[in-house]
PDB file of C-alpha atoms in Angstrom:
ATOM      1  CA  MET A   1       0.000   0.000   0.000  1.00 39.00           C
ATOM      2  CA  SER A   2       1.236   3.514  -0.767  1.00 46.00           C
ATOM      3  CA  LYS A   3       2.424   5.793   1.987  1.00 53.00           C
ATOM      4  CA  THR A   4      -0.116   8.049   3.674  1.00 67.00           C
ATOM      5  CA  VAL A   5       0.019  11.628   2.405  1.00 68.00           C
ATOM      6  CA  THR A   6      -1.540  14.275   4.650  1.00 62.00           C
ATOM      7  CA  PRO A   7      -2.475  17.872   3.763  1.00 53.00           C
ATOM      8  CA  TYR A   8      -0.372  19.454   6.511  1.00 62.00           C
ATOM      9  CA  THR A   9       3.039  17.939   7.237  1.00 63.00           C
ATOM     10  CA  ASP A  10       3.683  20.315  10.119  1.00 57.00           C
ATOM     11  CA  GLN A  11       0.468  19.553  12.017  1.00 62.00           C
ATOM     12  CA  GLN A  12      -0.729  16.843  14.352  1.00 63.00           C
ATOM     13  CA  GLY A  13      -3.989  15.011  13.696  1.00 72.00           C
ATOM     14  CA  THR A  14      -5.073  12.101  11.552  1.00 84.00           C
ATOM     15  CA  LYS A  15      -5.324  12.365   7.789  1.00 84.00           C
ATOM     16  CA  LYS A  16      -9.103  12.442   8.215  1.00 85.00           C
ATOM     17  CA  GLU A  17      -8.991  15.428  10.566  1.00 84.00           C
ATOM     18  CA  GLN A  18      -6.526  17.267   8.352  1.00 83.00           C
ATOM     19  CA  VAL A  19      -8.597  16.652   5.206  1.00 78.00           C
ATOM     20  CA  ALA A  20     -11.693  18.021   6.989  1.00 77.00           C
ATOM     21  CA  ASP A  21      -9.729  21.127   8.060  1.00 83.00           C
ATOM     22  CA  MET A  22      -8.332  21.611   4.553  1.00 84.00           C
ATOM     23  CA  PHE A  23     -11.742  21.474   2.872  1.00 81.00           C
ATOM     24  CA  ASN A  24     -13.213  23.783   5.522  1.00 79.00           C
ATOM     25  CA  ASN A  25     -10.446  26.254   4.648  1.00 82.00           C
ATOM     26  CA  ILE A  26     -10.961  26.136   0.865  1.00 81.00           C
ATOM     27  CA  SER A  27     -14.746  25.630   0.729  1.00 74.00           C
ATOM     28  CA  LYS A  28     -15.572  29.171  -0.414  1.00 79.00           C
ATOM     29  CA  THR A  29     -13.224  29.079  -3.435  1.00 77.00           C
ATOM     30  CA  TYR A  30     -13.462  25.341  -4.145  1.00 78.00           C
ATOM     31  CA  ASP A  31     -16.044  25.394  -6.957  1.00 73.00           C
ATOM     32  CA  PHE A  32     -14.393  28.265  -8.812  1.00 75.00           C
ATOM     33  CA  LEU A  33     -10.904  26.757  -8.629  1.00 73.00           C
ATOM     34  CA  ASN A  34     -12.132  23.275  -9.499  1.00 73.00           C
ATOM     35  CA  HIS A  35     -13.613  24.388 -12.824  1.00 71.00           C
ATOM     36  CA  PHE A  36     -10.845  26.915 -13.501  1.00 71.00           C
ATOM     37  CA  LEU A  37      -7.950  24.513 -12.909  1.00 69.00           C
ATOM     38  CA  SER A  38      -9.529  21.712 -14.946  1.00 71.00           C
ATOM     39  CA  LEU A  39     -10.484  24.148 -17.742  1.00 72.00           C
ATOM     40  CA  GLY A  40     -14.061  22.930 -17.257  1.00 76.00           C
ATOM     41  CA  ILE A  41     -13.187  19.368 -18.324  1.00 85.00           C
ATOM     42  CA  ASP A  42     -14.188  18.082 -14.867  1.00 86.00           C
ATOM     43  CA  ILE A  43     -17.831  18.710 -15.868  1.00 88.00           C
ATOM     44  CA  ILE A  44     -17.482  16.358 -18.875  1.00 92.00           C
ATOM     45  CA  TRP A  45     -15.791  13.697 -16.727  1.00 94.00           C
ATOM     46  CA  ARG A  46     -18.568  13.902 -14.141  1.00 95.00           C
ATOM     47  CA  LYS A  47     -21.205  13.321 -16.835  1.00 96.00           C
ATOM     48  CA  LYS A  48     -19.316  10.286 -18.154  1.00 97.00           C
ATOM     49  CA  ALA A  49     -19.155   8.797 -14.649  1.00 98.00           C
ATOM     50  CA  ILE A  50     -22.864   9.425 -14.004  1.00 98.00           C
ATOM     51  CA  ASN A  51     -23.782   7.831 -17.337  1.00 98.00           C
ATOM     52  CA  GLU A  52     -22.300   4.569 -16.013  1.00 98.00           C
ATOM     53  CA  LEU A  53     -25.499   4.332 -13.916  1.00 98.00           C
ATOM     54  CA  LYS A  54     -27.992   5.237 -16.644  1.00 97.00           C
ATOM     55  CA  LYS A  55     -29.090   1.700 -17.471  1.00 96.00           C
ATOM     56  CA  ASP A  56     -29.305   0.796 -13.758  1.00 97.00           C
ATOM     57  CA  GLN A  57     -31.857   3.553 -13.042  1.00 97.00           C
ATOM     58  CA  PRO A  58     -31.031   3.822  -9.307  1.00 98.00           C
ATOM     59  CA  ARG A  59     -33.800   5.305  -7.146  1.00 98.00           C
ATOM     60  CA  LEU A  60     -31.728   5.985  -4.017  1.00 98.00           C
ATOM     61  CA  ILE A  61     -28.107   7.117  -4.407  1.00 98.00           C
ATOM     62  CA  LEU A  62     -25.422   7.813  -1.820  1.00 98.00           C
ATOM     63  CA  ASP A  63     -22.785  10.352  -2.869  1.00 98.00           C
ATOM     64  CA  VAL A  64     -19.722   9.912  -0.652  1.00 98.00           C
ATOM     65  CA  ALA A  65     -17.346  12.880  -0.250  1.00 96.00           C
ATOM     66  CA  THR A  66     -20.125  14.979  -1.785  1.00 97.00           C
ATOM     67  CA  GLY A  67     -18.328  18.266  -1.109  1.00 94.00           C
ATOM     68  CA  THR A  68     -20.349  21.202  -2.445  1.00 95.00           C
ATOM     69  CA  GLY A  69     -22.701  18.803  -4.233  1.00 96.00           C
ATOM     70  CA  ASP A  70     -21.786  19.378  -7.903  1.00 94.00           C
ATOM     71  CA  PHE A  71     -21.628  15.675  -8.752  1.00 96.00           C
ATOM     72  CA  ALA A  72     -24.957  14.981  -7.035  1.00 98.00           C
ATOM     73  CA  PHE A  73     -26.688  17.901  -8.788  1.00 97.00           C
ATOM     74  CA  GLU A  74     -25.538  16.548 -12.142  1.00 97.00           C
ATOM     75  CA  ALA A  75     -26.676  13.030 -11.177  1.00 98.00           C
ATOM     76  CA  LEU A  76     -30.125  14.375 -10.256  1.00 98.00           C
ATOM     77  CA  LYS A  77     -30.381  15.991 -13.673  1.00 97.00           C
ATOM     78  CA  ILE A  78     -29.224  12.960 -15.686  1.00 98.00           C
ATOM     79  CA  LEU A  79     -30.538   9.985 -13.665  1.00 98.00           C
ATOM     80  CA  LYS A  80     -33.637  11.530 -12.047  1.00 97.00           C
ATOM     81  CA  PRO A  81     -33.527   9.343  -8.914  1.00 98.00           C
ATOM     82  CA  GLU A  82     -36.055   9.760  -6.115  1.00 98.00           C
ATOM     83  CA  LYS A  83     -33.317  10.943  -3.762  1.00 98.00           C
ATOM     84  CA  ILE A  84     -29.593  11.477  -3.328  1.00 98.00           C
ATOM     85  CA  ILE A  85     -27.979  11.615   0.088  1.00 98.00           C
ATOM     86  CA  GLY A  86     -24.568  13.273   0.197  1.00 98.00           C
ATOM     87  CA  VAL A  87     -22.030  12.616   2.944  1.00 98.00           C
ATOM     88  CA  ASP A  88     -18.861  14.587   3.680  1.00 96.00           C
ATOM     89  CA  ILE A  89     -16.463  15.145   6.590  1.00 94.00           C
ATOM     90  CA  SER A  90     -16.188  18.890   5.914  1.00 94.00           C
ATOM     91  CA  ARG A  91     -18.875  21.070   7.467  1.00 95.00           C
ATOM     92  CA  GLY A  92     -17.666  24.026   5.389  1.00 94.00           C
ATOM     93  CA  MET A  93     -18.235  22.165   2.114  1.00 94.00           C
ATOM     94  CA  LEU A  94     -21.668  20.971   3.249  1.00 97.00           C
ATOM     95  CA  ASN A  95     -22.692  24.535   4.140  1.00 96.00           C
ATOM     96  CA  ILE A  96     -22.081  25.517   0.492  1.00 95.00           C
ATOM     97  CA  ALA A  97     -23.996  22.415  -0.692  1.00 97.00           C
ATOM     98  CA  GLU A  98     -26.961  23.303   1.547  1.00 97.00           C
ATOM     99  CA  GLN A  99     -27.073  26.846   0.158  1.00 97.00           C
ATOM    100  CA  LYS A 100     -27.168  25.445  -3.386  1.00 97.00           C
ATOM    101  CA  ILE A 101     -29.892  22.913  -2.485  1.00 98.00           C
ATOM    102  CA  ALA A 102     -32.092  25.657  -1.007  1.00 97.00           C
ATOM    103  CA  LYS A 103     -31.451  27.989  -3.960  1.00 97.00           C
ATOM    104  CA  ARG A 104     -32.463  25.264  -6.447  1.00 97.00           C
ATOM    105  CA  ASN A 105     -35.415  24.158  -4.299  1.00 97.00           C
ATOM    106  CA  LEU A 106     -34.201  20.548  -4.226  1.00 97.00           C
ATOM    107  CA  ASN A 107     -34.642  19.806  -0.502  1.00 96.00           C
ATOM    108  CA  ASN A 108     -36.959  16.861  -1.260  1.00 97.00           C
ATOM    109  CA  HIS A 109     -34.460  15.233  -3.608  1.00 98.00           C
ATOM    110  CA  PHE A 110     -31.017  16.005  -2.195  1.00 98.00           C
ATOM    111  CA  GLU A 111     -30.001  15.892   1.452  1.00 97.00           C
ATOM    112  CA  VAL A 112     -26.508  16.198   2.931  1.00 98.00           C
ATOM    113  CA  LYS A 113     -25.059  14.853   6.176  1.00 97.00           C
ATOM    114  CA  LEU A 114     -21.811  15.183   8.043  1.00 96.00           C
ATOM    115  CA  GLY A 115     -20.285  11.725   7.980  1.00 94.00           C
ATOM    116  CA  ASP A 116     -17.183   9.602   7.663  1.00 91.00           C
ATOM    117  CA  SER A 117     -16.591   7.433   4.588  1.00 89.00           C
ATOM    118  CA  GLU A 118     -15.114   4.673   6.749  1.00 91.00           C
ATOM    119  CA  GLY A 119     -18.125   4.518   9.071  1.00 94.00           C
ATOM    120  CA  LEU A 120     -21.098   5.563   6.975  1.00 96.00           C
ATOM    121  CA  PRO A 121     -24.175   6.402   9.112  1.00 95.00           C
ATOM    122  CA  PHE A 122     -26.481   4.031   7.204  1.00 97.00           C
ATOM    123  CA  ALA A 123     -27.789   0.479   7.444  1.00 97.00           C
ATOM    124  CA  ALA A 124     -26.464  -2.337   5.270  1.00 98.00           C
ATOM    125  CA  ASP A 125     -28.081  -2.943   1.858  1.00 98.00           C
ATOM    126  CA  GLU A 126     -29.667   0.518   1.744  1.00 98.00           C
ATOM    127  CA  PHE A 127     -28.624   2.170  -1.555  1.00 98.00           C
ATOM    128  CA  ASP A 128     -29.119   1.288  -5.216  1.00 98.00           C
ATOM    129  CA  ALA A 129     -25.877   3.055  -6.112  1.00 98.00           C
ATOM    130  CA  VAL A 130     -22.941   4.760  -4.411  1.00 98.00           C
ATOM    131  CA  THR A 131     -20.841   7.409  -6.127  1.00 98.00           C
ATOM    132  CA  VAL A 132     -17.538   9.041  -5.147  1.00 98.00           C
ATOM    133  CA  ALA A 133     -16.043  11.839  -7.249  1.00 96.00           C
ATOM    134  CA  TYR A 134     -12.464  12.889  -6.443  1.00 93.00           C
ATOM    135  CA  GLY A 135     -12.809  11.664  -2.878  1.00 93.00           C
ATOM    136  CA  VAL A 136     -11.296   8.197  -2.473  1.00 95.00           C
ATOM    137  CA  ARG A 137      -7.693   9.424  -2.518  1.00 92.00           C
ATOM    138  CA  ASN A 138      -8.542  11.419   0.630  1.00 91.00           C
ATOM    139  CA  PHE A 139      -9.727   8.346   2.562  1.00 93.00           C
ATOM    140  CA  GLU A 140      -7.506   7.608   5.544  1.00 91.00           C
ATOM    141  CA  ASN A 141      -7.997   3.864   5.132  1.00 94.00           C
ATOM    142  CA  LEU A 142      -8.937   3.167   1.524  1.00 95.00           C
ATOM    143  CA  GLU A 143      -9.800  -0.498   1.994  1.00 96.00           C
ATOM    144  CA  LYS A 144     -12.014   0.257   4.998  1.00 96.00           C
ATOM    145  CA  GLY A 145     -13.798   3.024   3.066  1.00 97.00           C
ATOM    146  CA  LEU A 146     -14.450   0.735   0.087  1.00 98.00           C
ATOM    147  CA  ALA A 147     -15.675  -2.035   2.400  1.00 98.00           C
ATOM    148  CA  ASP A 148     -18.188   0.346   3.981  1.00 98.00           C
ATOM    149  CA  ILE A 149     -19.401   1.491   0.559  1.00 98.00           C
ATOM    150  CA  PHE A 150     -19.895  -2.207  -0.289  1.00 98.00           C
ATOM    151  CA  ARG A 151     -21.804  -2.721   2.978  1.00 98.00           C
ATOM    152  CA  VAL A 152     -24.395   0.025   2.378  1.00 98.00           C
ATOM    153  CA  LEU A 153     -25.060  -1.024  -1.228  1.00 98.00           C
ATOM    154  CA  LYS A 154     -28.042  -3.249  -1.980  1.00 98.00           C
ATOM    155  CA  PRO A 155     -27.234  -6.625  -3.559  1.00 98.00           C
ATOM    156  CA  THR A 156     -26.613  -5.993  -7.309  1.00 97.00           C
ATOM    157  CA  GLY A 157     -26.115  -2.284  -6.494  1.00 98.00           C
ATOM    158  CA  LYS A 158     -23.312  -0.467  -8.276  1.00 98.00           C
ATOM    159  CA  ALA A 159     -20.446   1.733  -7.089  1.00 98.00           C
ATOM    160  CA  VAL A 160     -19.006   4.376  -9.421  1.00 98.00           C
ATOM    161  CA  VAL A 161     -15.741   6.082  -8.478  1.00 98.00           C
ATOM    162  CA  LEU A 162     -14.242   8.995 -10.397  1.00 97.00           C
ATOM    163  CA  GLU A 163     -10.654   9.811  -9.471  1.00 95.00           C
ATOM    164  CA  PHE A 164      -7.468  11.329 -10.823  1.00 91.00           C
ATOM    165  CA  SER A 165      -4.931   8.820 -12.082  1.00 92.00           C
ATOM    166  CA  LYS A 166      -1.407   8.963 -13.457  1.00 91.00           C
ATOM    167  CA  PRO A 167      -1.058   9.144 -17.259  1.00 90.00           C
ATOM    168  CA  LYS A 168       1.764   7.042 -18.646  1.00 88.00           C
ATOM    169  CA  VAL A 169       2.053   8.135 -22.290  1.00 89.00           C
ATOM    170  CA  PHE A 170       4.455  10.781 -23.608  1.00 91.00           C
ATOM    171  CA  PRO A 171       3.936  13.780 -23.716  1.00 92.00           C
ATOM    172  CA  VAL A 172       0.705  13.697 -21.656  1.00 89.00           C
ATOM    173  CA  LYS A 173       2.559  12.396 -18.595  1.00 91.00           C
ATOM    174  CA  GLN A 174       5.150  15.209 -18.743  1.00 93.00           C
ATOM    175  CA  LEU A 175       2.583  17.969 -19.381  1.00 91.00           C
ATOM    176  CA  TYR A 176       0.310  16.617 -16.644  1.00 87.00           C
ATOM    177  CA  ASN A 177       3.138  16.472 -14.098  1.00 88.00           C
ATOM    178  CA  PHE A 178       4.210  20.034 -14.918  1.00 91.00           C
ATOM    179  CA  TYR A 179       0.648  21.375 -14.691  1.00 86.00           C
ATOM    180  CA  PHE A 180      -0.174  19.503 -11.493  1.00 81.00           C
ATOM    181  CA  ASN A 181       3.100  20.208  -9.685  1.00 84.00           C
ATOM    182  CA  TYR A 182       3.716  23.821 -10.714  1.00 86.00           C
ATOM    183  CA  VAL A 183       0.687  25.519 -12.293  1.00 86.00           C
ATOM    184  CA  THR A 184      -2.006  24.140  -9.945  1.00 84.00           C
ATOM    185  CA  PRO A 185      -0.236  25.094  -6.667  1.00 81.00           C
ATOM    186  CA  GLY A 186       0.608  28.537  -8.102  1.00 83.00           C
ATOM    187  CA  ILE A 187      -2.991  29.335  -9.037  1.00 82.00           C
ATOM    188  CA  GLY A 188      -4.265  27.775  -5.798  1.00 77.00           C
ATOM    189  CA  LYS A 189      -1.966  30.075  -3.835  1.00 79.00           C
ATOM    190  CA  LEU A 190      -3.324  33.130  -5.667  1.00 79.00           C
ATOM    191  CA  PHE A 191      -7.015  32.421  -5.104  1.00 78.00           C
ATOM    192  CA  SER A 192      -7.181  30.291  -1.980  1.00 73.00           C
ATOM    193  CA  LYS A 193      -6.323  31.152   1.608  1.00 71.00           C
ATOM    194  CA  ASP A 194      -4.886  27.638   1.983  1.00 73.00           C
ATOM    195  CA  ALA A 195      -2.058  27.256  -0.530  1.00 71.00           C
ATOM    196  CA  ARG A 196      -1.026  23.897   0.939  1.00 74.00           C
ATOM    197  CA  ALA A 197      -4.294  22.356  -0.286  1.00 75.00           C
ATOM    198  CA  TYR A 198      -3.092  22.698  -3.862  1.00 78.00           C
ATOM    199  CA  THR A 199       0.300  21.120  -3.255  1.00 81.00           C
ATOM    200  CA  TYR A 200      -1.425  18.278  -1.379  1.00 83.00           C
ATOM    201  CA  LEU A 201      -3.493  17.597  -4.521  1.00 79.00           C
ATOM    202  CA  PRO A 202      -0.604  16.346  -6.738  1.00 82.00           C
ATOM    203  CA  GLU A 203       0.982  14.547  -3.770  1.00 87.00           C
ATOM    204  CA  SER A 204      -2.249  12.679  -2.984  1.00 88.00           C
ATOM    205  CA  VAL A 205      -2.687  11.685  -6.640  1.00 86.00           C
ATOM    206  CA  ALA A 206       0.925  10.471  -6.853  1.00 87.00           C
ATOM    207  CA  ALA A 207       0.438   8.301  -3.747  1.00 90.00           C
ATOM    208  CA  PHE A 208      -2.940   6.904  -4.839  1.00 93.00           C
ATOM    209  CA  PRO A 209      -3.018   3.255  -6.029  1.00 95.00           C
ATOM    210  CA  ASP A 210      -4.741   3.810  -9.375  1.00 95.00           C
ATOM    211  CA  GLY A 211      -5.676   1.500 -12.256  1.00 95.00           C
ATOM    212  CA  LYS A 212      -5.435  -2.237 -11.555  1.00 96.00           C
ATOM    213  CA  SER A 213      -4.241  -1.618  -7.985  1.00 97.00           C
ATOM    214  CA  PHE A 214      -7.532   0.110  -7.210  1.00 97.00           C
ATOM    215  CA  THR A 215      -9.759  -2.479  -8.910  1.00 98.00           C
ATOM    216  CA  ALA A 216      -7.812  -5.169  -6.984  1.00 98.00           C
ATOM    217  CA  LEU A 217      -8.821  -3.412  -3.740  1.00 98.00           C
ATOM    218  CA  MET A 218     -12.435  -3.305  -4.912  1.00 98.00           C
ATOM    219  CA  ASP A 219     -12.237  -7.037  -5.651  1.00 98.00           C
ATOM    220  CA  LYS A 220     -10.731  -7.668  -2.216  1.00 98.00           C
ATOM    221  CA  VAL A 221     -13.668  -6.102  -0.334  1.00 98.00           C
ATOM    222  CA  GLY A 222     -16.190  -8.094  -2.388  1.00 98.00           C
ATOM    223  CA  PHE A 223     -17.058  -6.137  -5.548  1.00 98.00           C
ATOM    224  CA  LYS A 224     -17.686  -8.088  -8.743  1.00 98.00           C
ATOM    225  CA  ASN A 225     -17.279  -7.099 -12.418  1.00 98.00           C
ATOM    226  CA  THR A 226     -14.816  -4.359 -11.474  1.00 98.00           C
ATOM    227  CA  LYS A 227     -13.673  -2.171 -14.334  1.00 98.00           C
ATOM    228  CA  CYS A 228     -11.341   0.764 -14.847  1.00 98.00           C
ATOM    229  CA  ARG A 229     -12.063   3.195 -17.678  1.00 97.00           C
ATOM    230  CA  PRO A 230      -9.264   5.731 -18.235  1.00 95.00           C
ATOM    231  CA  LEU A 231     -10.254   9.190 -19.517  1.00 94.00           C
ATOM    232  CA  ALA A 232      -8.082  11.780 -21.315  1.00 88.00           C
ATOM    233  CA  PHE A 233      -5.060   9.467 -21.726  1.00 89.00           C
ATOM    234  CA  GLY A 234      -5.280   8.407 -18.090  1.00 91.00           C
ATOM    235  CA  ILE A 235      -5.469  11.807 -16.371  1.00 91.00           C
ATOM    236  CA  CYS A 236      -8.671  10.595 -14.746  1.00 94.00           C
ATOM    237  CA  SER A 237     -10.325   7.180 -14.392  1.00 96.00           C
ATOM    238  CA  ILE A 238     -13.821   5.836 -13.787  1.00 98.00           C
ATOM    239  CA  TYR A 239     -13.993   2.692 -11.654  1.00 98.00           C
ATOM    240  CA  THR A 240     -17.123   0.566 -11.386  1.00 98.00           C
ATOM    241  CA  GLY A 241     -18.029  -2.488  -9.356  1.00 98.00           C
ATOM    242  CA  VAL A 242     -21.210  -4.408  -8.490  1.00 98.00           C
ATOM    243  CA  LYS A 243     -22.218  -5.956  -5.164  1.00 98.00           C
TER     244      LYS A 243
END
C-alpha cells in the first residue's frame, strides 16, 4: 500500500482530521478553482461517470465525499432518482452544498449529512448506487472506506468512483506532471487562503493506487465485475463495481 500523504506535514492530527480542516479552509473558493484549474473538463468527466449508472436507473443514491454537491446535482439531472444523500467530513463544504440545495429548491431530492466514509451512518443494503467523485484518494484507510461502501449497497447495487490517475504516455505524462506540480499550486496560492491544499493535490494523486491496484482493492472487499475506464489518456479514471 502507498504511503499516507496528509495535507499538513507540520500539524498533528489524523489524515481524516486534516482533510476536513483543509476542505473547511478552501470551501468558499473550491467550486471556482475546481472548474478553472480543470479548464471545465471536470464537468465532462462527471457526466461520463454518471452515465455509467444510466441503465441501472437507481432510485436511491449515496454520494460519498459529496463536497459542495456538484456531482450529485448533475446526477439528479441525468438519472432523475427519487433521492440522493450526500455525505462529507467537511462542514464548510456541506454549508455551500446546503445553500445550493435551497437555492435550487431541491430539498426533497437532495439531502446532505456530516459523515465519515469509513463509518457511513447508514444500514447495510440501503442504496441502489454509491458514487464518489475525487474523494477516495482522501480516505484515511482506503480499503475500509471501500468495504463500507460495499456494505451500504443493496445486492446488485453499483459503485461508481471517479478519481485522478497517473497518465503514462508521452507527452501527456510530462505535461500533466508540470501542470499539477507547478501551475495548480501557483494558481491555488493566488485564489485560496490555503495554498497547501493545492500542493497536497498532486501529492495525494501520486500516492494513490490507481488502475489495476484500485480495482484489486475493490475485488478484495467483495465487488464483482470491477472495471477501470481511463479518460483523457489516463489523467482521470472511472472505476465501477457491483455488489
